[in-house]
mmCIF file of C-alpha atoms in Angstrom:
data_model
loop_
_atom_site.group_PDB
_atom_site.id
_atom_site.type_symbol
_atom_site.label_atom_id
_atom_site.label_comp_id
_atom_site.label_asym_id
_atom_site.label_seq_id
_atom_site.Cartn_x
_atom_site.Cartn_y
_atom_site.Cartn_z
ATOM 1 C CA MET A 11 5.387 -53.626 -59.068
ATOM 2 C CA SER A 12 5.923 -49.897 -59.310
ATOM 3 C CA GLU A 13 7.565 -48.251 -56.330
ATOM 4 C CA LYS A 14 6.150 -44.832 -57.248
ATOM 5 C CA ALA A 15 2.646 -44.358 -55.832
ATOM 6 C CA LYS A 16 0.039 -41.671 -56.262
ATOM 7 C CA GLU A 17 1.179 -38.412 -54.714
ATOM 8 C CA LEU A 18 -0.972 -35.538 -53.507
ATOM 9 C CA LYS A 19 -2.364 -33.962 -56.659
ATOM 10 C CA THR A 20 -2.286 -30.223 -57.154
ATOM 11 C CA GLU A 21 -5.083 -28.502 -59.040
ATOM 12 C CA GLU A 22 -4.872 -25.260 -60.978
ATOM 13 C CA ALA A 23 -7.951 -23.985 -59.164
ATOM 14 C CA GLU A 24 -6.192 -24.312 -55.836
ATOM 15 C CA GLY A 25 -4.355 -21.408 -54.296
ATOM 16 C CA ALA A 26 -0.594 -21.093 -54.507
ATOM 17 C CA ARG A 27 -0.146 -21.833 -50.807
ATOM 18 C CA VAL A 28 -2.196 -25.038 -50.985
ATOM 19 C CA ARG A 29 -0.192 -26.232 -53.975
ATOM 20 C CA ALA A 30 3.064 -25.353 -52.215
ATOM 21 C CA LEU A 31 1.940 -27.299 -49.133
ATOM 22 C CA LYS A 32 1.112 -30.399 -51.163
ATOM 23 C CA GLU A 33 4.393 -30.204 -53.060
ATOM 24 C CA ALA A 34 6.312 -29.869 -49.784
ATOM 25 C CA LEU A 35 4.498 -32.880 -48.333
ATOM 26 C CA ASN A 36 5.158 -34.932 -51.458
ATOM 27 C CA HIS A 37 8.830 -34.053 -51.336
ATOM 28 C CA SER A 38 9.064 -34.920 -47.619
ATOM 29 C CA VAL A 39 7.364 -38.290 -48.001
ATOM 30 C CA GLU A 40 9.537 -39.264 -50.973
ATOM 31 C CA LYS A 41 12.631 -38.115 -49.138
ATOM 32 C CA VAL A 42 11.858 -40.336 -46.159
ATOM 33 C CA LEU A 43 10.828 -43.387 -48.173
ATOM 34 C CA GLY A 44 13.799 -42.932 -50.473
ATOM 35 C CA GLY A 45 16.010 -43.866 -47.538
ATOM 36 C CA TRP A 46 14.443 -47.318 -47.376
ATOM 37 C CA LYS A 47 17.022 -48.777 -49.759
ATOM 38 C CA ALA A 48 17.742 -52.408 -50.545
ATOM 39 C CA SER A 49 20.930 -52.282 -48.499
ATOM 40 C CA LEU A 50 18.933 -51.308 -45.410
ATOM 41 C CA PHE A 51 16.602 -54.277 -45.829
ATOM 42 C CA ALA A 52 19.585 -56.528 -46.442
ATOM 43 C CA LYS A 53 21.031 -55.536 -43.077
ATOM 44 C CA CYS A 54 17.715 -56.257 -41.403
ATOM 45 C CA PHE A 55 17.250 -59.648 -43.100
ATOM 46 C CA PRO A 56 20.747 -61.025 -43.760
ATOM 47 C CA SER A 57 19.556 -64.602 -44.277
ATOM 48 C CA LEU A 58 17.161 -63.571 -47.070
ATOM 49 C CA ALA A 59 19.673 -61.199 -48.647
ATOM 50 C CA THR A 60 22.176 -64.003 -49.231
ATOM 51 C CA ASP A 61 20.040 -66.538 -51.069
ATOM 52 C CA ASN A 62 16.778 -64.737 -51.861
ATOM 53 C CA GLU A 63 17.765 -61.275 -53.014
ATOM 54 C CA ALA A 64 14.876 -61.052 -55.480
ATOM 55 C CA VAL A 65 12.331 -62.040 -52.824
ATOM 56 C CA LEU A 66 13.734 -59.488 -50.381
ATOM 57 C CA GLU A 67 13.583 -56.755 -53.025
ATOM 58 C CA ALA A 68 9.980 -57.623 -53.780
ATOM 59 C CA ILE A 69 9.169 -57.381 -50.065
ATOM 60 C CA ARG A 70 10.945 -54.035 -49.828
ATOM 61 C CA VAL A 71 9.085 -52.579 -52.790
ATOM 62 C CA SER A 72 5.772 -53.871 -51.454
ATOM 63 C CA VAL A 73 6.360 -52.409 -48.003
ATOM 64 C CA VAL A 74 7.502 -49.035 -49.368
ATOM 65 C CA GLU A 75 4.490 -48.812 -51.660
ATOM 66 C CA ALA A 76 2.055 -49.778 -48.896
ATOM 67 C CA VAL A 77 3.529 -47.182 -46.531
ATOM 68 C CA ARG A 78 3.543 -44.529 -49.259
ATOM 69 C CA ASN A 79 -0.111 -45.147 -50.118
ATOM 70 C CA ALA A 80 -1.124 -45.072 -46.445
ATOM 71 C CA VAL A 81 0.775 -41.841 -45.771
ATOM 72 C CA TYR A 82 -0.636 -40.030 -48.810
ATOM 73 C CA GLU A 83 -4.137 -41.231 -47.963
ATOM 74 C CA ASP A 84 -3.805 -39.905 -44.408
ATOM 75 C CA LEU A 85 -2.381 -36.578 -45.587
ATOM 76 C CA ALA A 86 -5.156 -36.108 -48.115
ATOM 77 C CA GLY A 87 -7.740 -36.896 -45.437
ATOM 78 C CA ILE A 88 -6.179 -34.411 -43.005
ATOM 79 C CA ILE A 89 -6.087 -31.635 -45.623
ATOM 80 C CA GLU A 90 -9.713 -32.243 -46.518
ATOM 81 C CA GLU A 91 -11.144 -32.863 -43.033
ATOM 82 C CA GLU A 92 -9.290 -30.049 -41.293
ATOM 83 C CA GLY A 93 -10.185 -27.569 -44.017
ATOM 84 C CA ILE A 94 -6.620 -26.384 -44.475
ATOM 85 C CA ALA A 95 -7.269 -24.850 -47.880
ATOM 86 C CA GLY A 96 -9.636 -22.202 -46.513
ATOM 87 C CA PRO A 97 -7.260 -20.667 -43.922
ATOM 88 C CA LEU A 98 -4.388 -20.745 -46.421
ATOM 89 C CA GLU A 99 -6.503 -18.832 -48.935
ATOM 90 C CA GLU A 100 -7.418 -16.309 -46.239
ATOM 91 C CA LEU A 101 -3.730 -15.914 -45.428
ATOM 92 C CA SER A 102 -2.978 -15.256 -49.095
ATOM 93 C CA THR A 103 -5.729 -12.633 -49.177
ATOM 94 C CA LEU A 104 -4.388 -10.926 -46.042
ATOM 95 C CA VAL A 105 -0.864 -10.861 -47.444
ATOM 96 C CA LYS A 106 -2.122 -9.523 -50.762
ATOM 97 C CA ASN A 107 -4.145 -6.754 -49.104
ATOM 98 C CA TYR A 108 -1.450 -5.840 -46.575
ATOM 99 C CA SER A 109 -0.679 -2.145 -46.867
ATOM 100 C CA GLY A 110 2.192 -1.928 -44.379
ATOM 101 C CA PRO A 111 5.918 -1.971 -45.097
ATOM 102 C CA LYS A 112 6.780 -5.008 -47.193
ATOM 103 C CA TYR A 113 10.299 -5.449 -45.872
ATOM 104 C CA ALA A 114 9.553 -5.133 -42.155
ATOM 105 C CA LYS A 115 11.099 -7.953 -40.165
ATOM 106 C CA ALA A 116 8.626 -10.276 -38.508
ATOM 107 C CA TRP A 117 9.287 -11.682 -35.076
ATOM 108 C CA ARG A 118 11.434 -14.775 -34.999
ATOM 109 C CA PRO A 119 12.873 -16.750 -32.087
ATOM 110 C CA SER A 120 16.100 -15.168 -30.927
ATOM 111 C CA GLY A 121 17.746 -18.475 -30.119
ATOM 112 C CA ASP A 122 17.770 -17.682 -26.403
ATOM 113 C CA PRO A 123 14.960 -19.810 -24.874
ATOM 114 C CA ALA A 124 14.877 -17.768 -21.661
ATOM 115 C CA ALA A 125 14.519 -14.457 -23.532
ATOM 116 C CA ASP A 126 11.892 -15.882 -25.870
ATOM 117 C CA ALA A 127 9.995 -17.308 -22.890
ATOM 118 C CA ARG A 128 10.019 -13.898 -21.170
ATOM 119 C CA ALA A 129 8.689 -12.245 -24.306
ATOM 120 C CA HIS A 130 5.962 -14.875 -24.523
ATOM 121 C CA ASP A 131 5.073 -14.768 -20.819
ATOM 122 C CA ALA A 132 5.079 -10.968 -20.489
ATOM 123 C CA LYS A 133 1.649 -10.542 -22.070
ATOM 124 C CA PHE A 134 0.180 -13.339 -19.978
ATOM 125 C CA LEU A 135 1.708 -11.968 -16.782
ATOM 126 C CA GLN A 136 0.385 -8.487 -17.522
ATOM 127 C CA HIS A 137 -3.066 -9.946 -18.079
ATOM 128 C CA GLU A 138 -2.784 -11.929 -14.842
ATOM 129 C CA LYS A 139 -1.657 -8.812 -12.975
ATOM 130 C CA GLN A 140 -4.650 -6.871 -14.278
ATOM 131 C CA ARG A 141 -6.961 -9.717 -13.304
ATOM 132 C CA LEU A 142 -5.545 -9.752 -9.766
ATOM 133 C CA ILE A 143 -5.887 -5.955 -9.488
ATOM 134 C CA GLU A 144 -9.524 -6.143 -10.566
ATOM 135 C CA SER A 145 -10.154 -9.014 -8.140
ATOM 136 C CA LEU A 146 -8.520 -7.056 -5.318
ATOM 137 C CA GLU A 147 -10.593 -3.980 -6.143
ATOM 138 C CA SER A 148 -13.744 -6.086 -6.129
ATOM 139 C CA HIS A 149 -12.866 -7.527 -2.698
ATOM 140 C CA ARG A 150 -12.029 -4.030 -1.407
ATOM 141 C CA LYS A 151 -15.435 -2.711 -2.472
ATOM 142 C CA GLY A 152 -17.083 -5.741 -0.912
ATOM 143 C CA SER A 153 -15.213 -5.136 2.373
ATOM 144 C CA GLU A 154 -16.205 -1.461 2.379
ATOM 145 C CA GLU A 155 -19.828 -2.367 1.803
ATOM 146 C CA LEU A 156 -19.705 -4.955 4.593
ATOM 147 C CA LEU A 157 -18.081 -2.442 6.959
ATOM 148 C CA HIS A 158 -20.804 0.083 6.147
ATOM 149 C CA ARG A 159 -23.455 -2.512 6.906
ATOM 150 C CA VAL A 160 -21.751 -3.413 10.193
ATOM 151 C CA LYS A 161 -21.633 0.253 11.263
ATOM 152 C CA ALA A 162 -25.282 0.695 10.327
ATOM 153 C CA GLY A 163 -26.127 -2.455 12.314
ATOM 154 C CA ARG A 164 -24.232 -1.200 15.366
ATOM 155 C CA LYS A 165 -26.037 2.136 15.189
ATOM 156 C CA GLU A 166 -29.373 0.356 14.982
ATOM 157 C CA CYS A 167 -28.404 -1.842 17.960
ATOM 158 C CA ARG A 168 -27.546 1.257 20.042
ATOM 159 C CA GLU A 169 -30.872 2.852 19.151
ATOM 160 C CA ASN A 170 -32.718 -0.350 20.017
ATOM 161 C CA GLN A 171 -30.839 -0.515 23.338
ATOM 162 C CA LYS A 172 -31.901 3.041 24.163
ATOM 163 C CA GLU A 173 -35.476 2.211 23.264
ATOM 164 C CA ILE A 174 -35.363 -0.904 25.442
ATOM 165 C CA GLN A 175 -33.984 1.099 28.406
ATOM 166 C CA SER A 176 -36.700 3.693 27.919
ATOM 167 C CA GLN A 177 -39.391 1.022 27.840
ATOM 168 C CA LEU A 178 -37.902 -0.675 30.927
ATOM 169 C CA ALA A 179 -37.928 2.648 32.826
ATOM 170 C CA ALA A 180 -41.575 3.185 31.923
ATOM 171 C CA LEU A 181 -42.445 -0.359 32.960
ATOM 172 C CA LYS A 182 -40.576 0.059 36.282
ATOM 173 C CA GLU A 183 -42.439 3.277 37.009
ATOM 174 C CA LEU A 184 -45.730 1.583 36.176
ATOM 175 C CA SER A 185 -44.796 -1.357 38.393
ATOM 176 C CA ASP A 186 -44.009 0.982 41.304
ATOM 177 C CA VAL A 187 -47.337 2.779 40.908
ATOM 178 C CA CYS A 188 -49.216 -0.518 40.753
ATOM 179 C CA GLY A 189 -47.402 -1.778 43.848
ATOM 180 C CA LYS A 190 -48.212 1.407 45.768
ATOM 181 C CA LEU A 191 -51.883 1.231 44.807
ATOM 182 C CA GLN A 192 -52.128 -2.418 45.858
ATOM 183 C CA LYS A 193 -50.472 -1.625 49.224
ATOM 184 C CA GLU A 194 -52.947 1.197 49.955
ATOM 185 C CA LYS A 195 -55.841 -1.086 49.081
ATOM 186 C CA ARG A 196 -54.551 -3.732 51.504
ATOM 187 C CA PHE A 197 -54.310 -1.183 54.385
ATOM 188 C CA SER A 198 -57.786 0.092 53.633
ATOM 189 C CA PHE A 199 -59.192 -3.431 53.752
ATOM 190 C CA CYS A 200 -57.446 -4.204 57.066
ATOM 191 C CA ASN A 201 -58.693 -0.973 58.689
ATOM 192 C CA THR A 202 -62.199 -1.754 57.698
ATOM 193 C CA MET A 203 -61.986 -5.271 59.116
ATOM 194 C CA PHE A 204 -60.319 -4.442 62.466
ATOM 195 C CA PHE A 205 -61.357 -0.872 63.256
ATOM 196 C CA GLY A 206 -64.635 -0.640 61.441
ATOM 197 C CA ALA A 207 -63.533 2.517 59.714
ATOM 198 C CA ASP A 208 -60.769 3.822 57.522
ATOM 199 C CA VAL A 209 -57.715 4.952 59.415
ATOM 200 C CA PRO A 210 -55.202 7.241 57.840
ATOM 201 C CA HIS A 211 -52.507 5.271 56.179
ATOM 202 C CA GLY A 212 -49.752 6.903 58.259
ATOM 203 C CA MET A 213 -51.472 6.195 61.577
ATOM 204 C CA ALA A 214 -52.072 2.579 60.659
ATOM 205 C CA GLU A 215 -48.357 2.173 60.049
ATOM 206 C CA GLY A 216 -47.558 3.711 63.481
ATOM 207 C CA ASN A 217 -46.216 6.955 62.121
ATOM 208 C CA ILE A 218 -48.781 9.069 64.054
ATOM 209 C CA VAL A 219 -48.869 8.886 67.902
#
C-alpha cells in the first residue's frame, strides 16, 4: 500500500496565489503526517511491535493514508465551497494595479499586546464616542422641544384660567341680576295679596316711615 496519497492539484490556469496556497497546504499536511513514524506507533502498541512488526507497519500506513485522504478531501472542499480562489485573484489584481510606494512598510503587530490593542480599539472608541455625542445631541433637542411644548401648555392654561375667571364674573353678575329681579317680583306679589295695591319696595321693607 502506498503511503503517498493524492495531494491538492495545482492547475496552470489558476492564479499564482491559489497555487501557492495549495502548495503550502500540501507541505503542511505532509509535514504533520511525516511525524507519524513507525517508532511512534511502536511506543503506542509495544505488544504488537515486538512480535508483529509487519502488521503494525501495515496499520500505520493504512491510518496515515486514510487521514491524508480525509484531510486533502476536506481542504479541497473548503477551497471550492468557500470560493477562496476568487478573493485571492482579486488580491493579486489589487497588488498588480497598486500605484503607491512599493517598499512602504505595512502594519504589523509590534509585539506589545497592550499597544496593539490600543491601536485596534482607538477606531472603535472614536466611533463609539461619536455615536454617544450624536445620541446626546438627539436627546438634547428632544428635551428642548418638550420644554417648548410645556411652556406653550402653561401659557395656554393661564389664558384658559383668565377666560374661566371672566366667564365666572359674567355668570355671577347675571346671577345677581336674576336674584334681584326675583326678589322684586316676590315683593310685588305680596303687596298685591295683602294691601290690594303695589307698595313701593322700600316702604314694604320698612325703610319709609
